[in-house]
Every structure is written in structure tokens, then in C-alpha cells.
Tab-separated table of C-alpha atoms and ligand atoms in Angstrom:
chain	number	residue	atom	x	y	z
A	1	UNK	CA	14.779	-12.860	21.147
A	2	UNK	CA	12.314	-13.471	24.037
A	3	UNK	CA	12.046	-11.351	27.035
A	4	UNK	CA	12.789	-12.654	30.471
A	5	UNK	CA	9.034	-12.526	31.192
A	6	UNK	CA	8.017	-14.413	28.064
A	7	UNK	CA	10.619	-17.142	28.696
A	8	UNK	CA	9.573	-17.699	32.331
A	9	UNK	CA	5.790	-17.669	31.442
A	10	UNK	CA	6.339	-20.276	28.705
A	11	UNK	CA	8.404	-22.570	31.043
A	12	UNK	CA	5.837	-22.157	33.851
A	13	UNK	CA	2.982	-23.110	31.468
A	14	UNK	CA	4.553	-26.559	31.040
A	15	UNK	CA	4.648	-27.304	34.626
A	16	UNK	CA	2.103	-30.023	35.889
A	17	UNK	CA	-0.521	-29.221	38.509
A	18	UNK	CA	1.658	-30.653	41.269
A	19	UNK	CA	4.529	-28.206	40.535
A	20	UNK	CA	2.528	-25.158	39.186
A	21	UNK	CA	2.911	-23.222	42.399
A	22	UNK	CA	6.576	-23.857	42.740
A	23	UNK	CA	8.720	-20.863	41.817
A	24	UNK	CA	11.122	-23.023	40.104
A	25	UNK	CA	11.426	-21.245	36.737
A	26	UNK	CA	12.287	-17.922	38.303
A	27	UNK	CA	14.757	-19.548	40.758
A	28	UNK	CA	16.479	-21.262	37.963
A	29	UNK	CA	16.581	-18.204	35.759
A	30	UNK	CA	18.100	-15.851	38.371
A	31	UNK	CA	20.605	-18.572	39.350
A	32	UNK	CA	21.760	-18.982	35.808
A	33	UNK	CA	21.727	-15.210	35.173
A	34	UNK	CA	23.784	-14.835	38.345
A	35	UNK	CA	21.329	-12.306	39.850
A	36	UNK	CA	19.765	-11.790	43.211
A	37	UNK	CA	15.989	-12.743	43.430
A	38	UNK	CA	14.977	-9.060	43.583
A	39	UNK	CA	16.990	-8.149	40.559
A	40	UNK	CA	14.936	-10.575	38.310
A	41	UNK	CA	11.919	-8.356	38.888
A	42	UNK	CA	13.805	-5.376	37.443
A	43	UNK	CA	14.958	-7.227	34.298
A	44	UNK	CA	11.530	-8.852	33.302
A	45	UNK	CA	11.382	-6.828	30.056
A	46	UNK	CA	14.953	-7.404	28.977
A	47	UNK	CA	15.772	-9.736	26.109
A	48	UNK	CA	17.454	-12.997	26.948
A	49	UNK	CA	20.792	-13.829	25.435
A	50	UNK	CA	20.652	-17.138	23.308
A	51	UNK	CA	23.216	-18.922	25.605
A	52	UNK	CA	21.341	-18.169	28.681
A	53	UNK	CA	17.993	-19.236	27.163
A	54	UNK	CA	19.592	-22.512	26.017
A	55	UNK	CA	20.911	-23.232	29.503
A	56	UNK	CA	17.588	-22.323	31.061
A	57	UNK	CA	15.497	-24.566	28.779
A	58	UNK	CA	17.862	-27.429	29.334
A	59	UNK	CA	17.500	-26.982	33.150
A	60	UNK	CA	13.821	-26.757	32.878
A	61	UNK	CA	13.656	-29.947	30.769
A	62	UNK	CA	15.536	-31.784	33.592
A	63	UNK	CA	13.032	-30.430	36.122
A	64	UNK	CA	10.018	-31.565	33.944
A	65	UNK	CA	11.689	-34.990	33.891
A	66	UNK	CA	11.652	-35.057	37.812
A	67	UNK	CA	15.026	-33.809	38.885
A	68	UNK	CA	15.144	-31.553	41.911
A	69	UNK	CA	15.950	-28.010	41.244
A	70	UNK	CA	18.861	-28.086	43.700
A	71	UNK	CA	20.660	-30.844	41.762
A	72	UNK	CA	19.929	-28.843	38.592
A	73	UNK	CA	21.474	-25.739	40.053
A	74	UNK	CA	24.183	-27.733	41.812
A	75	UNK	CA	23.847	-25.945	45.063
A	76	UNK	CA	21.444	-25.215	47.982
A	77	UNK	CA	21.503	-22.498	50.556
A	78	UNK	CA	21.934	-23.610	54.131
A	79	UNK	CA	22.202	-21.189	57.100
A	80	UNK	CA	22.935	-18.358	54.596
A	81	UNK	CA	25.723	-20.107	52.708
A	82	UNK	CA	25.731	-21.810	49.387
A	83	UNK	CA	26.549	-25.607	49.592
A	84	UNK	CA	27.394	-27.542	46.538
A	85	UNK	CA	25.051	-30.571	46.037
A	86	UNK	CA	24.920	-33.495	43.663
A	87	UNK	CA	23.188	-36.844	43.516
A	88	UNK	CA	25.635	-38.238	45.992
A	89	UNK	CA	24.320	-36.209	48.862
A	90	UNK	CA	21.003	-35.471	50.514
A	91	UNK	CA	19.811	-31.926	49.731
A	92	UNK	CA	20.008	-30.124	53.038
A	93	UNK	CA	16.675	-29.228	54.492
A	94	UNK	CA	15.270	-26.219	56.344
A	95	UNK	CA	14.514	-28.379	59.375
A	96	UNK	CA	18.180	-29.182	59.719
A	97	UNK	CA	18.993	-25.498	59.933
A	98	UNK	CA	16.788	-25.461	62.963
A	99	UNK	CA	18.790	-28.274	64.429
A	100	UNK	CA	22.023	-26.434	63.957
A	101	UNK	CA	20.443	-23.176	65.396
A	102	UNK	CA	19.242	-25.210	68.506
A	103	UNK	CA	22.823	-26.686	68.900
A	104	UNK	CA	24.326	-23.188	68.919
A	105	UNK	CA	21.843	-22.084	71.740
A	106	UNK	CA	22.842	-25.080	73.798
A	107	UNK	CA	26.443	-24.456	73.268
A	108	UNK	CA	25.935	-21.039	74.958
A	109	UNK	CA	23.930	-22.676	77.683
A	110	UNK	CA	26.143	-25.650	78.536
A	111	UNK	CA	29.698	-25.118	77.166
A	112	UNK	CA	30.196	-21.284	77.550
A	113	UNK	CA	33.159	-21.735	79.833
A	114	UNK	CA	34.999	-24.177	77.438
A	115	UNK	CA	37.852	-22.968	75.352
A	116	UNK	CA	37.637	-25.881	72.968
A	117	UNK	CA	34.581	-27.950	72.259
A	118	UNK	CA	34.854	-31.304	70.549
A	119	UNK	CA	32.129	-32.261	68.239
A	120	UNK	CA	31.393	-34.963	65.772
A	121	UNK	CA	28.745	-35.161	63.002
A	122	UNK	CA	27.938	-38.665	61.956
A	123	UNK	CA	26.415	-39.030	58.454
A	124	UNK	CA	27.520	-35.645	57.314
A	125	UNK	CA	26.322	-35.854	53.664
A	126	UNK	CA	27.073	-32.452	52.004
A	127	UNK	CA	28.740	-31.421	55.367
A	128	UNK	CA	25.943	-28.855	55.931
A	129	UNK	CA	25.718	-29.374	59.781
A	130	UNK	CA	29.497	-29.805	60.464
A	131	UNK	CA	30.603	-26.969	58.253
A	132	UNK	CA	28.095	-24.528	59.547
A	133	UNK	CA	28.799	-25.236	63.132
A	134	UNK	CA	32.552	-24.992	62.546
A	135	UNK	CA	31.935	-21.679	60.899
A	136	UNK	CA	29.575	-20.284	63.501
A	137	UNK	CA	31.333	-21.385	66.605
A	138	UNK	CA	35.186	-21.059	66.289
A	139	UNK	CA	35.767	-22.977	69.566
A	140	UNK	CA	34.473	-26.218	67.911
A	141	UNK	CA	36.881	-28.852	66.799
A	142	UNK	CA	34.736	-30.775	64.349
A	143	UNK	CA	35.061	-34.305	62.942
A	144	UNK	CA	32.597	-35.477	60.310
A	145	UNK	CA	31.991	-38.975	59.055
A	146	UNK	CA	29.976	-40.690	56.318
A	147	UNK	CA	29.841	-44.179	54.940
A	148	UNK	CA	29.640	-42.723	51.447
A	149	UNK	CA	33.033	-41.843	50.001
A	150	UNK	CA	31.258	-39.880	47.233
A	151	UNK	CA	29.397	-37.753	49.811
A	152	UNK	CA	32.666	-36.972	51.618
A	153	UNK	CA	34.201	-35.663	48.353
A	154	UNK	CA	31.228	-33.126	48.132
A	155	UNK	CA	31.625	-32.271	51.926
A	156	UNK	CA	35.316	-31.791	51.592
A	157	UNK	CA	34.745	-29.590	48.581
A	158	UNK	CA	32.219	-27.480	50.547
A	159	UNK	CA	34.562	-27.190	53.606
A	160	UNK	CA	37.339	-25.812	51.284
A	161	UNK	CA	35.081	-23.314	49.358
A	162	UNK	CA	33.577	-22.061	52.616
A	163	UNK	CA	36.781	-21.953	54.574
A	164	UNK	CA	35.778	-24.400	57.369
A	165	UNK	CA	38.194	-26.388	59.336
A	166	UNK	CA	36.552	-29.986	59.531
A	167	UNK	CA	38.242	-33.313	59.649
A	168	UNK	CA	36.450	-35.779	57.456
A	169	UNK	CA	36.621	-39.628	58.023
A	170	UNK	CA	34.990	-42.416	56.031
A	171	UNK	CA	33.371	-45.374	57.753
A	172	UNK	CA	30.321	-47.050	59.199
A	173	UNK	CA	28.524	-44.988	61.950
A	174	UNK	CA	30.717	-44.579	65.070
A	175	UNK	CA	33.540	-46.855	63.912
A	176	UNK	CA	35.918	-44.124	62.592
A	177	UNK	CA	35.667	-42.469	66.000
A	178	UNK	CA	35.746	-45.616	68.174
A	179	UNK	CA	38.874	-46.743	66.273
A	180	UNK	CA	40.855	-43.706	67.591
A	181	UNK	CA	39.400	-43.776	71.099
A	182	UNK	CA	38.412	-40.017	70.895
A	183	UNK	CA	35.774	-38.422	73.094
A	184	UNK	CA	33.568	-35.616	72.204
A	185	UNK	CA	31.463	-33.028	73.998
A	186	UNK	CA	28.842	-32.824	71.410
A	187	UNK	CA	27.510	-35.718	69.290
A	188	UNK	CA	25.378	-34.739	66.435
A	189	UNK	CA	23.587	-36.807	63.708
A	190	UNK	CA	20.823	-36.520	61.198
A	191	UNK	CA	20.835	-40.270	60.268
A	192	UNK	CA	18.564	-41.729	57.631
A	193	UNK	CA	15.177	-42.140	59.402
A	194	UNK	CA	12.429	-42.926	56.782
A	195	UNK	CA	11.025	-46.393	57.366
A	196	UNK	CA	12.044	-48.794	54.585
A	197	UNK	CA	8.538	-49.368	53.224
A	198	UNK	CA	7.289	-45.722	53.487
A	199	UNK	CA	5.842	-44.286	50.433
A	200	UNK	CA	7.702	-41.034	49.629
A	201	UNK	CA	7.585	-38.306	47.044
A	202	UNK	CA	8.826	-39.607	43.686
A	203	UNK	CA	11.271	-36.649	43.163
A	204	UNK	CA	13.054	-37.605	46.524
A	205	UNK	CA	12.896	-41.348	45.924
A	206	UNK	CA	14.079	-41.270	42.338
A	207	UNK	CA	16.857	-38.803	42.910
A	208	UNK	CA	18.339	-38.612	46.417
A	209	UNK	CA	20.721	-41.276	47.683
A	210	UNK	CA	18.769	-44.147	49.344
A	211	UNK	CA	21.693	-44.596	51.777
A	212	UNK	CA	20.720	-41.112	53.147
A	213	UNK	CA	17.068	-41.797	53.378
A	214	UNK	CA	16.049	-45.186	54.804
A	215	UNK	CA	16.457	-46.059	58.352
A	216	UNK	CA	15.258	-49.760	58.731
A	217	UNK	CA	11.716	-51.148	59.330
A	218	UNK	CA	10.538	-48.429	61.702
A	219	UNK	CA	13.100	-45.773	60.831
A	220	UNK	CA	15.013	-46.047	64.054
A	221	UNK	CA	17.646	-48.443	63.169
A	222	UNK	CA	20.556	-45.922	63.176
A	223	UNK	CA	19.428	-44.213	66.384
A	224	UNK	CA	19.349	-47.518	68.377
A	225	UNK	CA	22.863	-48.366	67.001
A	226	UNK	CA	24.132	-45.023	67.970
A	227	UNK	CA	22.412	-45.111	71.457
A	228	UNK	CA	23.885	-48.518	72.100
A	229	UNK	CA	27.442	-47.754	71.070
A	230	UNK	CA	27.926	-43.944	71.787
A	231	UNK	CA	28.749	-43.840	75.486
A	232	UNK	CA	32.610	-44.655	75.126
A	233	UNK	CA	32.797	-41.626	72.786
A	234	UNK	CA	31.286	-39.178	75.219
A	235	UNK	CA	33.125	-36.931	77.632
A	236	UNK	CA	31.746	-36.892	81.197
A	237	UNK	CA	29.370	-33.994	80.280
A	238	UNK	CA	28.000	-34.212	76.788
A	239	UNK	CA	25.182	-33.179	74.523
A	240	UNK	CA	23.611	-35.587	71.978
A	241	UNK	CA	21.683	-33.857	69.204
A	242	UNK	CA	19.545	-35.549	66.554
A	243	UNK	CA	17.162	-34.720	63.746
A	244	UNK	CA	14.188	-37.122	63.825
A	245	UNK	CA	11.047	-38.053	61.903
A	246	UNK	CA	7.960	-35.914	63.063
A	247	UNK	CA	6.016	-39.224	63.902
A	248	UNK	CA	8.702	-41.017	65.830
A	249	UNK	CA	8.294	-39.505	69.289
A	250	UNK	CA	6.792	-42.719	70.970
A	251	UNK	CA	9.381	-45.015	69.459
A	252	UNK	CA	12.162	-42.588	70.290
A	253	UNK	CA	11.081	-42.310	73.812
A	254	UNK	CA	11.151	-46.035	74.277
A	255	UNK	CA	14.631	-46.311	72.692
A	256	UNK	CA	15.945	-43.600	74.868
A	257	UNK	CA	14.648	-45.288	77.994
A	258	UNK	CA	16.171	-48.573	76.916
A	259	UNK	CA	19.644	-47.067	76.413
A	260	UNK	CA	19.838	-43.930	78.497
A	261	UNK	CA	17.609	-44.772	81.409
A	262	UNK	CA	16.623	-41.551	83.289
A	263	UNK	CA	19.018	-39.116	81.484
A	264	UNK	CA	17.012	-36.019	80.658
A	265	UNK	CA	16.038	-35.470	77.014
A	266	UNK	CA	13.954	-33.015	75.072
A	267	UNK	CA	12.062	-33.408	71.818
A	268	UNK	CA	11.743	-29.951	70.076
A	269	UNK	CA	9.337	-29.036	67.354
A	270	UNK	CA	10.316	-27.439	64.152
A	271	UNK	CA	8.808	-24.221	62.747
A	272	UNK	CA	5.800	-26.191	61.348
A	273	UNK	CA	4.966	-27.529	64.889
A	274	UNK	CA	6.319	-31.026	64.081
A	275	UNK	CA	8.463	-33.013	66.458
A	276	UNK	CA	11.868	-32.771	64.787
A	277	UNK	CA	14.883	-32.465	67.124
A	278	UNK	CA	16.104	-34.668	69.922
A	279	UNK	CA	18.525	-33.539	72.550
A	280	UNK	CA	19.890	-35.891	75.201
A	281	UNK	CA	21.659	-34.335	78.154
A	282	UNK	CA	24.472	-36.687	79.392
A	283	UNK	CA	25.273	-35.458	82.851
A	284	UNK	CA	24.521	-31.853	81.631
A	285	UNK	CA	21.602	-30.816	83.709
B	301	SAM	C1	19.685	-37.955	56.240
B	301	SAM	S1	21.336	-37.783	55.555
B	301	SAM	C2	21.927	-36.379	56.404
B	301	SAM	C3	23.026	-35.669	55.555
B	301	SAM	C4	23.416	-34.329	56.249
B	301	SAM	N1	23.954	-34.555	57.581
B	301	SAM	C5	22.280	-33.364	56.364
B	301	SAM	O1	21.786	-33.257	57.445
B	301	SAM	O2	21.893	-32.830	55.329
B	301	SAM	C6	22.142	-39.150	56.294
B	301	SAM	C7	23.604	-39.381	56.016
B	301	SAM	O3	24.104	-40.597	56.660
B	301	SAM	C8	24.945	-41.313	55.821
B	301	SAM	N2	24.971	-42.712	56.244
B	301	SAM	C9	24.030	-43.646	55.955
B	301	SAM	N3	24.397	-44.797	56.588
B	301	SAM	C10	25.545	-44.536	57.217
B	301	SAM	C11	26.338	-45.330	58.028
B	301	SAM	N4	26.123	-46.758	58.267
B	301	SAM	N5	27.454	-44.786	58.530
B	301	SAM	C12	27.834	-43.524	58.317
B	301	SAM	N6	26.990	-42.719	57.569
B	301	SAM	C13	25.892	-43.193	56.976
B	301	SAM	C14	24.360	-41.148	54.430
B	301	SAM	O4	25.414	-41.340	53.417
B	301	SAM	C15	23.853	-39.585	54.482
B	301	SAM	O5	24.925	-38.796	54.073
């Protein structure tokens, strides 16, 4: 039998240059061994049971073939919780954790005197944003929508496992909310925002659902649609919160002017210093 160290070294030696620095073999091993990252260091000289070796080699083979490690593991961590993921949903990203964090700060700033805060998350995917917000802020009443029925199955599963109270609806953009004439205090969306013809990493393009990635010719199709249709959904005072592409500031400012006139807004940078989050203050300041 091989030791953990030998097995991981062998797997790492088969990675191509592009993926050499990625910690993927260790991440997969401690996931399959049901260990914490720091426990792996302590077991490097232990022998690996044949069943575990077989599962590890099969997982690494999928990775060599171009499958993201999150789909191989079947989960991704978001805001400290494990979310189930599969090829029906976008893998939640670190940048989106920052969006959630910034929404929570703004709830403290603008809605602190509210007993109940109504929020919708449009294009919920795995449910990462909606579920995290519902768990972090118990005053939130959360509705989450997606056009993909398959994605909603994953999101519902995550809500159940994590114990979050979120109402899920299927439909195109704002339609499931407009149909019931509901109003919200906070509107959130991380819509698809990659321009249709943009060249993107093969691992993303070949595995993640295209319905979650591409947002029209300049990437802003869904933002304009939301900006145009969202007002009947908003309470008198409301916050709109979006994730956006790091190079979309100029286009975004033009679209905001067109649909929101002089309403105040902020574009906030992510931890890498890139424009990433948009907040529009609808009668809030
Ligand atoms: C960029 S992903 C975001 C997923 C998740 N909210 C997150 O942040 O990880 C965009 C999501 O919008 C959904 N979507 C795409 N077109 C849509 C539409 N017309 N109406 C509703 N949802 C849509 C996709 O299925 C996908 O789940």
C-alpha cells in the first residue's frame, strides 16, 4: 500500500503546468478521507486503504480531464458553510461572499429598525446568496428564483440541509415576483454577466452551465432588463444589490443613469481591487 505522501506526490506529478500550483490533490484527498486540511499533514506517512486510493485516483482522473474540483467533490464552501454543487449550478465564488457581506453591512445601516425585511434573490443557482442571507439575518423573509428547474432542485436541497427558510420559485427573471404583486425591501442578483463572445477559461466554459454565465453582447442584458422592470417590485425605500463584471463600470453607469436617473449608487471593489459590487439606493439616503 502507498502512503498518503506517495499517492499525493504521484497525482501532483501528472498535473500540467497550468494546474501544477493548484492544491487540488491534497484538497481532494482530505475531502475523501473526511479530514480537516490540517489533519492531512499529520497523516502523510500513513498507508492509504485501497478503497480510498481508488476513489482518489478516479477523482484525479476527472480533474486531469478538465472537470472542476468542486464538481468532483460535489460541494463548495461559501460563507463558512458547505453547499452541494453539480453541473446544473454555477460554483459559488469568493467574490459573491463579499457581496453577501456588504449586503449584511447595509442591512445594519438602513434597515436596523425593521422587524421583517423582505428580500428576493433573482438567479439563485445553488442558493448560496439567498440561503446565507436567510441564515445570517433571521429578520429576512427570502424569496429566490431561477429559470433553471435543475438549479432550483440543488438550491432546495441546500436550504433543507443547512436549515434555511427560503421560498423558491421557477421563472424568467422578475416574472415570478411580478405575477404575485409582491414588494421587497432588498433586491439582489448575481445575473450572468460575461459577454457572449468573451473567451473564458476552458474549465469554466466546458463545465459550468452557460445559462449561468453569458449575459448578452456586452454582458449587461440582464441588468438592463432588471433595471427596466424592477420598480413595481420595490417598497418605497429599497436597496438593490448586484454582482458585476470588473470591467463593466462605464456601461453600468450609463445603464443606471438611463433607468434610475439621479438615484445614488455605489460601485464597490472586491478584495482584489476590482469593481465587483453595485448598490443602488432607492430613496434610502
Ligand atoms: C451567475 S449565476 C449566479 C448563481 C448564484 N446566485 C451565485 O451567485 O452563485 C446566474 C444564475 O441566473 C440564472 N438565470 C439565467 N437566466 C435567467 C433568467 N432569465 N431568469 C432567472 N434566472 C436566470 C442561472 O440559471 C444562474 O443560476
